[in-house]
């Protein structure tokens, strides 16, 4: 027992010492964690850190890719962007732009957009300056402009739902100057105006009037019909007389401003017209799109892996140097240059390996084309907007397909779409080639279409043909025979030729089909390879009321029939002559055989006579 009790006491003592050591370790780790949290709190804005102390802290950090160093550079980036945005004005905007492009705007795009929106809300009188600053940045980094537009739209939605007139007025003023700078499409301005005038209140009218005063000159240039419709709505509100006199005077003041051609509210000041039209990138954003996200997480610091951080910083230096037009200095340290070149080559290889198999860009382009087509009032306006889209080489086919599909979906044929196609073909030969290719695709798949869509598409290509927007060589791929056509394809050809006959007249159509230069392309339309195919083509065009087009075929068929009859007669005569010559030869053979038989009988008679004589002589003897 005594030995057992001593052993138990010893075990308890060792366990107590282990618990004390563990408790001391926990306390130390807790102290370190709390100190780190306090330091992070101080450096993230909770406690003011003087700039010289922050710079000294950055120098003390040996690892330039650690999370602590990334946080400090993030804070420096935030303070620099806020300072530059807050001091921008008309006189120094060019210098501010250069300084901003020296900061990492790809990583800090959320900070830049937040700073611009806050500064605009605090100083609405400088909205045109902030819009001009964003226009320059958007021409080089379009993702920044897209992010700001989305956030401004979300801000407008929230303020509109809360009936916050002050915030709504500031938001639409920012949107108006974004339209003036052509950062966003004028469709957004038309949509905002329509929304404000949908439910008429005194506040909504005042806000809409202030919005149109800012953006009216741009709308008159970009969408005159849409602007006219909005002012007609204002005129209707005035005639109804259900609003307060003060608001009526506000509307009358807007009409007076329009009469003066918005001279007091110019679209862009000369000092702020910093971007050429062909360099500016215009975004298409739907005001009521539920998928719009503000990406607020871009405002918050988030550490990234060290290797990615170093690569991103090197990549931004190259982008910044390219934007600012700076040449890389040839330093004495060749190893640094070789490392930078290796990093750049690795970045290029990484970019080459990235492939977007989701085709999201193509889907967005189709959406933009559809919105432009359906929102345009006149076909010339639509063509102008299509040419302003960022359509890269090889994507013109999407425009052609969208125009054909929109035309096919109409209940009745609408010349609005085909007039756009005609104008595009005349402006750019690439569209002509794509519409020529689209004809072959539509003809080969015409059996999948309903009758109404088939007729619309047939009239679509008939218009392009009789206006010579596309070449007539497209008929080279069509052959009218019973085996190579279907009922749908025959209806399609009928619609095209009947439309050509109505527009041109049958005489001009016949003359066009008989042109020597184009005849090689019509071999399939009017086949002459076999009488069966010739008769089928003649019967087909006669059935659709265009039998006059087959006069050459009828002549050819008559000549072929006459030639066949002559050949048959000649063959019959030759056979008759052969039979006559055969009968004459057989008669001559029979006469020869009869002569020989008579000679043989004479010889036999002679022999008989001689034998009888001999016998008689013998008997006499």
XYZ file of C-alpha atoms in Angstrom:
621
model
C 0.000 0.000 0.000
C 2.659 2.616 0.857
C 4.482 1.995 -2.401
C 1.247 2.279 -4.380
C 0.282 5.578 -2.730
C 3.706 7.111 -3.496
C 3.412 6.120 -7.119
C -0.034 7.743 -7.383
C 1.245 10.971 -5.858
C 4.131 11.044 -8.341
C 1.780 10.560 -11.312
C -0.498 13.348 -10.123
C 2.468 15.692 -9.744
C 3.642 15.003 -13.309
C 0.153 15.591 -14.681
C -0.090 18.920 -12.843
C 3.268 20.045 -14.313
C 2.102 19.139 -17.843
C -1.101 21.114 -17.385
C 0.860 24.163 -16.207
C 3.166 23.994 -19.257
C 0.176 23.645 -21.604
C -1.562 26.586 -19.960
C 1.559 28.741 -20.359
C 1.790 27.779 -24.060
C -1.888 28.641 -24.582
C -1.385 32.017 -22.936
C 1.616 32.780 -25.173
C -0.236 31.797 -28.346
C -3.224 33.853 -27.242
C -0.992 36.892 -26.673
C 0.572 36.556 -30.124
C -2.837 36.172 -31.789
C -4.296 39.225 -30.036
C -1.222 41.354 -30.849
C -1.522 40.357 -34.501
C -5.228 41.199 -34.482
C -4.537 44.604 -32.962
C -1.811 45.310 -35.510
C -4.131 44.312 -38.322
C -6.854 46.497 -36.884
C -4.506 49.475 -36.736
C -3.242 48.998 -40.257
C -6.707 48.497 -41.761
C -8.005 51.881 -40.678
C -9.098 51.269 -37.081
C -6.136 53.251 -35.702
C -4.298 56.005 -37.548
C -0.769 55.055 -38.616
C 1.441 57.939 -39.824
C 2.751 57.537 -43.391
C 6.414 57.533 -42.342
C 5.704 54.780 -39.816
C 3.789 52.765 -42.413
C 6.680 53.088 -44.875
C 9.138 52.008 -42.170
C 6.965 48.997 -41.362
C 6.935 48.012 -45.051
C 10.722 48.206 -45.206
C 11.037 46.033 -42.139
C 9.077 43.251 -43.823
C 11.558 41.080 -45.676
C 9.027 38.959 -47.574
C 7.502 41.269 -50.207
C 4.766 38.769 -51.046
C 3.521 37.946 -47.553
C -0.045 38.623 -46.470
C 1.140 41.395 -44.109
C 2.943 43.213 -46.916
C -0.067 42.802 -49.213
C -2.290 44.405 -46.582
C 0.023 47.382 -46.211
C 0.223 47.930 -49.980
C -3.586 47.660 -50.122
C -3.928 50.439 -47.550
C -1.441 52.590 -49.424
C -3.362 51.971 -52.651
C -6.668 52.937 -51.026
C -5.296 56.172 -49.598
C -3.595 57.115 -52.862
C -6.742 56.531 -54.957
C -8.944 58.475 -52.520
C -6.520 61.382 -52.488
C -6.218 61.562 -56.285
C -9.983 61.340 -56.854
C -10.749 64.008 -54.257
C -8.401 66.593 -55.780
C -9.278 66.135 -59.473
C -10.659 69.129 -61.385
C -10.815 70.470 -64.949
C -7.325 71.952 -64.778
C -5.384 68.994 -63.412
C -7.360 66.035 -64.783
C -4.608 65.036 -67.223
C -2.010 64.874 -64.462
C -4.379 62.966 -62.191
C -4.971 60.393 -64.935
C -1.227 59.767 -65.279
C -0.836 59.343 -61.530
C -3.813 56.988 -61.349
C -2.397 54.736 -64.061
C 0.730 54.347 -61.942
C -1.423 52.675 -59.278
C -2.625 49.089 -59.681
C -6.145 49.821 -60.952
C -6.851 46.179 -61.783
C -6.428 45.107 -58.196
C -7.950 48.320 -56.810
C -10.789 48.800 -59.290
C -13.334 48.348 -56.517
C -11.613 51.063 -54.459
C -11.503 53.432 -57.451
C -15.189 52.962 -58.272
C -16.192 53.446 -54.640
C -14.094 56.607 -54.394
C -15.645 58.035 -57.589
C -19.222 57.341 -56.454
C -18.623 58.809 -52.989
C -16.928 61.903 -54.405
C -19.763 62.421 -56.899
C -22.396 62.081 -54.177
C -20.536 64.627 -52.038
C -19.933 67.051 -54.951
C -22.575 66.670 -57.693
C -21.294 69.859 -59.321
C -18.115 68.010 -60.345
C -19.986 65.088 -61.926
C -18.803 66.012 -65.423
C -15.185 65.941 -64.187
C -15.557 62.489 -62.618
C -17.249 61.215 -65.791
C -14.381 62.540 -67.932
C -11.855 60.864 -65.602
C -13.727 57.585 -65.907
C -13.934 57.956 -69.701
C -10.141 57.957 -69.968
C -9.786 54.976 -67.635
C -12.600 53.095 -69.400
C -10.876 53.444 -72.782
C -7.912 51.480 -71.380
C -9.567 49.352 -68.669
C -13.204 48.757 -69.674
C -13.891 46.517 -66.675
C -13.621 49.610 -64.429
C -16.278 51.448 -66.425
C -18.562 48.422 -66.431
C -18.264 48.039 -62.656
C -19.075 51.701 -62.006
C -22.121 51.610 -64.291
C -23.495 48.580 -62.498
C -22.995 50.144 -59.079
C -24.609 53.430 -60.129
C -27.618 51.534 -61.493
C -27.963 49.603 -58.234
C -27.691 52.857 -56.275
C -30.428 54.396 -58.443
C -32.692 51.378 -57.902
C -32.321 51.525 -54.117
C -32.936 55.270 -53.984
C -35.927 55.013 -56.336
C -37.556 52.332 -54.185
C -36.971 54.403 -51.012
C -38.227 57.600 -52.717
C -34.916 59.249 -51.829
C -34.969 62.260 -54.120
C -31.478 63.543 -53.262
C -29.664 60.274 -53.934
C -31.810 59.604 -57.030
C -30.975 63.017 -58.481
C -27.245 62.482 -57.893
C -27.344 58.991 -59.417
C -29.168 60.024 -62.594
C -26.848 63.005 -62.998
C -23.906 60.613 -62.966
C -25.686 58.373 -65.500
C -26.411 61.381 -67.703
C -22.745 62.352 -67.904
C -21.754 58.727 -68.487
C -24.037 58.823 -71.548
C -22.544 62.162 -72.601
C -19.059 60.649 -72.474
C -20.372 57.583 -74.390
C -19.289 55.247 -71.607
C -22.777 53.753 -71.559
C -25.323 53.464 -74.359
C -28.099 56.021 -74.782
C -30.570 53.164 -74.310
C -29.985 53.488 -70.562
C -31.005 57.179 -70.675
C -34.186 56.362 -72.606
C -35.022 53.575 -70.152
C -34.505 55.842 -67.119
C -36.699 58.571 -68.632
C -39.448 56.078 -69.445
C -39.335 54.672 -65.910
C -39.562 58.124 -64.299
C -42.542 59.100 -66.455
C -44.349 55.790 -66.032
C -45.946 56.810 -62.731
C -46.284 60.572 -62.831
C -45.569 62.405 -59.590
C -44.205 65.877 -58.993
C -40.885 64.517 -57.750
C -40.494 62.081 -60.659
C -41.158 64.871 -63.174
C -38.623 67.176 -61.530
C -35.999 64.444 -61.451
C -36.671 63.527 -65.098
C -36.467 67.195 -66.155
C -33.080 67.617 -64.461
C -31.928 64.364 -66.085
C -32.972 65.466 -69.594
C -31.337 68.860 -69.141
C -28.032 67.078 -68.617
C -28.396 64.378 -71.279
C -30.755 66.038 -73.772
C -28.107 67.189 -76.236
C -26.598 63.696 -76.420
C -30.030 62.122 -76.960
C -30.787 64.543 -79.786
C -27.614 63.381 -81.539
C -27.757 59.666 -80.772
C -31.483 58.859 -80.698
C -33.610 61.683 -82.047
C -36.757 59.559 -82.314
C -36.477 58.378 -78.714
C -35.914 61.920 -77.470
C -38.936 63.085 -79.449
C -41.091 60.406 -77.828
C -40.071 61.535 -74.331
C -40.881 65.175 -75.057
C -44.230 64.105 -76.496
C -44.908 62.420 -73.162
C -44.103 65.696 -71.381
C -46.445 67.556 -73.728
C -49.226 65.071 -72.927
C -48.681 65.621 -69.196
C -48.971 69.369 -69.713
C -52.197 69.020 -71.686
C -53.736 66.803 -69.001
C -53.157 69.567 -66.429
C -53.230 67.264 -63.406
C -49.940 68.460 -61.932
C -49.065 71.510 -59.869
C -48.426 74.867 -61.537
C -44.853 74.915 -60.279
C -44.127 71.578 -61.986
C -45.780 72.834 -65.173
C -43.361 75.752 -65.187
C -40.489 73.282 -64.740
C -41.615 71.342 -67.837
C -42.024 74.557 -69.814
C -38.491 75.500 -68.804
C -37.287 72.161 -70.215
C -38.977 72.892 -73.551
C -37.326 76.305 -73.572
C -33.955 74.653 -72.949
C -34.612 72.301 -75.845
C -35.559 75.227 -78.076
C -32.159 76.738 -77.320
C -30.606 73.378 -78.278
C -29.329 72.810 -74.719
C -26.788 75.623 -75.064
C -26.655 76.024 -71.274
C -26.020 72.292 -70.781
C -23.399 71.175 -73.348
C -22.815 67.483 -73.819
C -19.048 67.592 -73.105
C -16.865 70.566 -72.283
C -13.968 71.097 -74.650
C -11.457 70.727 -71.806
C -12.979 67.375 -70.833
C -13.204 65.871 -74.327
C -10.154 63.666 -73.776
C -11.033 60.437 -75.604
C -11.533 59.920 -79.335
C -14.823 58.335 -80.385
C -13.161 55.319 -81.980
C -11.140 54.639 -78.793
C -14.069 54.869 -76.394
C -15.754 51.632 -75.309
C -19.531 51.912 -74.868
C -21.254 49.452 -72.525
C -24.772 48.078 -73.007
C -26.447 47.584 -69.621
C -30.132 46.935 -68.960
C -31.574 49.090 -66.191
C -33.867 46.332 -64.887
C -31.506 43.395 -65.299
C -31.790 41.266 -62.170
C -28.385 39.684 -62.758
C -26.465 42.933 -62.144
C -24.025 42.578 -59.259
C -22.081 45.341 -57.528
C -19.157 43.043 -56.619
C -18.749 44.716 -53.236
C -16.098 42.170 -52.277
C -13.657 44.077 -54.488
C -13.632 46.822 -51.822
C -12.272 44.430 -49.184
C -8.700 43.274 -48.816
C -8.081 39.636 -49.552
C -4.644 38.064 -49.479
C -3.645 36.004 -52.483
C -0.928 33.346 -52.856
C 2.582 34.866 -52.987
C 3.390 33.516 -56.457
C 0.144 34.964 -57.884
C 0.767 38.292 -56.168
C 4.210 38.664 -57.705
C 2.916 37.697 -61.142
C 0.017 40.160 -60.892
C 2.311 43.005 -59.882
C 4.692 42.296 -62.763
C 1.796 42.090 -65.176
C 0.397 45.428 -64.003
C 3.778 47.095 -64.466
C 3.777 45.994 -68.094
C 0.196 47.219 -68.593
C 0.922 50.541 -66.887
C 4.059 51.078 -68.973
C 2.136 50.307 -72.153
C -0.688 52.718 -71.239
C 1.638 55.550 -70.240
C 3.972 54.922 -73.182
C 7.008 54.354 -70.983
C 9.970 52.345 -72.209
C 11.585 49.896 -69.889
C 15.002 51.126 -68.784
C 17.924 48.872 -69.538
C 19.337 48.457 -66.067
C 22.784 47.273 -65.257
C 21.417 44.243 -63.493
C 20.929 41.783 -66.344
C 19.547 39.143 -64.023
C 16.585 41.351 -63.103
C 15.861 41.961 -66.789
C 16.049 38.273 -67.574
C 13.712 37.504 -64.662
C 11.209 40.089 -65.878
C 11.377 38.709 -69.409
C 10.872 35.194 -68.104
C 7.868 36.334 -66.072
C 6.421 38.126 -69.084
C 6.908 35.045 -71.268
C 5.256 32.889 -68.607
C 2.333 35.298 -68.456
C 1.962 35.183 -72.235
C 2.036 31.394 -72.203
C -0.552 31.348 -69.432
C -2.790 33.677 -71.427
C -2.447 31.519 -74.516
C -3.630 28.478 -72.591
C -6.797 30.148 -71.325
C -9.731 29.258 -73.570
C -13.313 30.286 -72.946
C -15.290 27.182 -73.853
C -18.467 28.670 -72.353
C -18.669 31.209 -75.223
C -19.962 33.788 -72.766
C -18.520 36.643 -74.839
C -20.391 35.384 -77.882
C -23.639 35.178 -75.913
C -23.157 38.728 -74.654
C -22.456 39.940 -78.193
C -25.657 38.324 -79.473
C -27.604 39.930 -76.649
C -26.158 43.346 -77.492
C -26.941 42.947 -81.193
C -30.528 41.912 -80.425
C -31.058 44.848 -78.055
C -29.658 47.298 -80.593
C -31.872 45.931 -83.392
C -35.088 45.868 -81.380
C -34.555 49.253 -79.710
C -33.824 51.238 -82.877
C -36.513 53.356 -84.491
C -34.972 53.671 -87.960
C -32.818 51.224 -89.861
C -30.047 53.783 -90.439
C -29.854 54.403 -86.707
C -29.596 50.667 -86.110
C -26.805 50.241 -88.667
C -24.902 53.099 -87.055
C -25.174 51.443 -83.638
C -24.172 48.039 -84.985
C -21.038 49.493 -86.538
C -20.166 51.048 -83.164
C -20.291 47.680 -81.382
C -17.047 45.916 -80.548
C -17.415 43.321 -83.289
C -14.118 41.585 -83.912
C -13.070 40.007 -87.167
C -15.075 36.872 -87.831
C -18.054 37.888 -85.661
C -19.910 39.662 -88.479
C -21.722 36.391 -89.105
C -23.576 36.842 -85.800
C -25.060 40.123 -87.026
C -26.269 38.471 -90.253
C -27.784 35.529 -88.389
C -29.528 37.806 -85.886
C -31.065 39.952 -88.646
C -32.367 36.863 -90.469
C -33.777 35.372 -87.258
C -35.481 38.634 -86.252
C -37.054 38.907 -89.722
C -38.235 35.295 -89.580
C -39.927 35.790 -86.189
C -42.218 38.549 -87.473
C -45.837 37.672 -88.296
C -45.613 39.658 -91.533
C -42.546 40.517 -93.594
C -40.933 43.693 -92.228
C -38.532 45.616 -94.472
C -36.857 47.147 -91.396
C -34.488 44.202 -91.033
C -33.635 43.699 -94.691
C -32.894 47.402 -95.140
C -30.281 47.056 -92.407
C -28.825 44.041 -94.196
C -28.706 45.945 -97.490
C -26.932 48.918 -95.909
C -24.385 46.685 -94.149
C -23.631 44.865 -97.426
C -22.978 48.171 -99.167
C -20.771 49.495 -96.363
C -18.645 46.409 -95.766
C -17.991 43.573 -98.257
C -17.510 41.190 -95.315
C -21.229 41.357 -94.584
C -21.966 40.644 -98.247
C -19.907 37.451 -98.073
C -21.603 36.406 -94.829
C -25.104 36.928 -96.233
C -24.109 34.923 -99.311
C -22.986 32.098 -97.051
C -26.167 32.446 -94.970
C -28.275 31.880 -98.095
C -26.725 28.442 -98.536
C -27.281 27.602 -94.873
C -30.913 28.702 -94.968
C -31.614 26.860 -98.228
C -30.156 23.613 -96.899
C -32.157 23.831 -93.652
C -35.351 25.331 -95.051
C -37.266 22.110 -94.388
C -37.039 22.849 -90.649
C -38.915 26.147 -90.911
C -42.584 26.924 -90.622
C -44.328 28.333 -93.672
C -44.493 31.872 -92.287
C -40.782 31.948 -91.422
C -39.978 30.435 -94.802
C -41.838 33.217 -96.625
C -40.201 35.979 -94.570
C -36.713 34.616 -95.227
C -37.485 34.177 -98.946
C -38.591 37.802 -99.247
C -35.530 38.829 -97.212
C -33.107 37.346 -99.768
C -35.279 38.479 -102.695
C -34.825 42.073 -101.517
C -31.062 41.629 -101.295
C -31.066 40.187 -104.839
C -33.108 42.854 -106.600
C -31.092 45.595 -104.877
C -27.866 43.808 -105.896
C -26.723 43.820 -102.277
C -25.568 40.206 -102.711
C -24.324 38.563 -105.938
C -26.550 36.367 -108.072
C -23.907 33.664 -107.911
C -25.794 32.282 -104.897
C -28.016 30.362 -107.354
C -25.058 28.170 -108.348
C -25.791 25.917 -105.361
C -29.467 25.392 -106.327
C -30.572 22.631 -108.720
C -34.246 22.167 -109.518
C -34.896 18.471 -110.031
C -37.286 16.064 -108.430
C -34.467 14.358 -106.539
C -32.563 17.439 -105.287
C -35.501 19.524 -104.013
C -38.129 19.164 -101.335
C -41.540 20.762 -100.999
C -40.100 23.369 -98.603
C -37.201 24.285 -100.878
C -39.570 24.588 -103.858
C -41.796 26.945 -101.864
C -38.711 28.955 -100.875
C -37.605 29.347 -104.509
C -41.170 30.219 -105.511
C -41.334 33.017 -102.905
C -37.994 34.448 -104.027
C -38.830 34.477 -107.763
C -42.367 35.769 -107.288
C -41.029 38.614 -105.147
C -38.407 39.412 -107.801
C -41.134 39.417 -110.455
C -43.307 41.793 -108.409
C -40.481 44.217 -107.716
C -38.778 44.217 -111.109
C -41.408 43.048 -113.554
C -41.143 39.893 -115.590
C -39.275 41.539 -118.484
C -36.368 42.766 -116.346
C -36.207 39.426 -114.557
C -35.970 37.576 -117.867
C -33.241 39.938 -119.064
C -31.282 39.360 -115.870
C -31.537 35.583 -116.210
C -30.334 35.765 -119.825
C -27.184 37.769 -119.122
C -24.178 35.916 -120.480
C -22.046 36.610 -117.384
C -24.633 35.071 -115.047
C -25.758 32.096 -117.139
C -23.188 29.703 -115.572
C -24.853 30.288 -112.185
C -28.345 29.366 -113.483
C -27.457 25.917 -114.836
C -29.093 24.281 -111.843
C -32.221 26.457 -112.047
C -32.805 25.536 -115.685
C -31.169 22.094 -116.117
C -30.550 20.702 -119.583
C -28.772 17.508 -118.653
C -31.753 15.176 -119.073
C -35.207 15.558 -120.665
C -36.828 14.432 -117.421
C -35.190 17.287 -115.475
C -36.012 19.751 -118.259
C -39.695 18.824 -118.128
C -39.688 19.052 -114.310
C -38.224 22.581 -114.382
C -40.690 23.700 -117.069
C -43.644 22.302 -115.142
C -42.401 23.873 -111.893
C -42.004 27.430 -113.205
C -45.263 27.146 -115.137
C -47.090 26.046 -111.971
C -45.870 29.109 -110.020
C -46.952 31.469 -112.797
C -43.492 32.143 -114.256
C -43.580 29.927 -117.305
C -42.144 32.723 -119.432
C -38.791 32.090 -117.758
C -38.650 28.649 -119.378
C -38.857 29.717 -123.043
C -35.257 28.697 -123.603
C -35.932 25.365 -121.932
C -38.996 24.786 -124.113
C -36.990 25.577 -127.240
C -34.252 23.271 -126.078
C -36.777 20.519 -125.339
C -38.428 20.906 -128.774
C -35.043 20.757 -130.481
C -34.106 17.757 -128.398
C -37.386 16.037 -129.279
C -36.965 16.880 -132.986
C -33.409 15.618 -132.889
C -34.563 12.457 -131.146
C -37.314 11.965 -133.788
C -34.837 12.540 -136.590
C -32.435 10.101 -135.016
C -35.240 7.552 -134.650
C -36.299 8.001 -138.287
C -32.753 7.670 -139.477
C -32.335 4.542 -137.418
C -35.575 3.122 -138.879
C -34.412 3.867 -142.409
C -31.103 2.206 -141.734
C -32.907 -0.848 -140.377
C -35.185 -0.938 -143.484
C -32.181 -0.745 -145.779
C -30.509 -3.518 -143.862
C -33.636 -5.671 -144.167
C -33.927 -4.983 -147.911
C -30.317 -5.915 -148.532
C -30.814 -9.112 -146.520
C -33.901 -10.181 -148.535
C -32.175 -9.606 -151.901
C -29.216 -11.713 -150.865
C -31.490 -14.546 -149.745
C -33.398 -14.537 -153.100
C -30.169 -14.740 -155.071
C -29.061 -17.690 -152.978
C -32.347 -19.537 -153.626
C -32.086 -19.033 -157.434
C -28.574 -20.412 -157.449
C -29.670 -23.474 -155.561
C -32.559 -24.124 -158.021
C -30.178 -23.923 -160.989
C -27.873 -26.433 -159.454
C -30.798 -28.788 -158.786
C -31.897 -28.619 -162.460
C -28.384 -29.380 -163.639
C -28.241 -32.403 -161.377
C -31.561 -33.711 -162.731
C -30.352 -33.325 -166.319
C -27.219 -35.248 -165.516
C -29.266 -38.024 -163.935
C -31.516 -38.206 -167.013
C -28.525 -38.468 -169.277
C -27.123 -41.288 -167.212
C -30.446 -43.086 -167.291
C -30.674 -42.788 -171.061
C -27.192 -44.140 -171.472
C -27.930 -47.065 -169.189
C -31.100 -47.885 -171.112
C -29.263 -47.766 -174.373
C -26.651 -50.103 -173.025
C -29.277 -52.518 -171.807
C -31.083 -52.523 -175.130
C -27.893 -53.223 -176.997
C -27.158 -56.062 -174.688
C -30.558 -57.571 -175.280
C -30.222 -57.329 -179.043
C -27.028 -59.071 -178.861
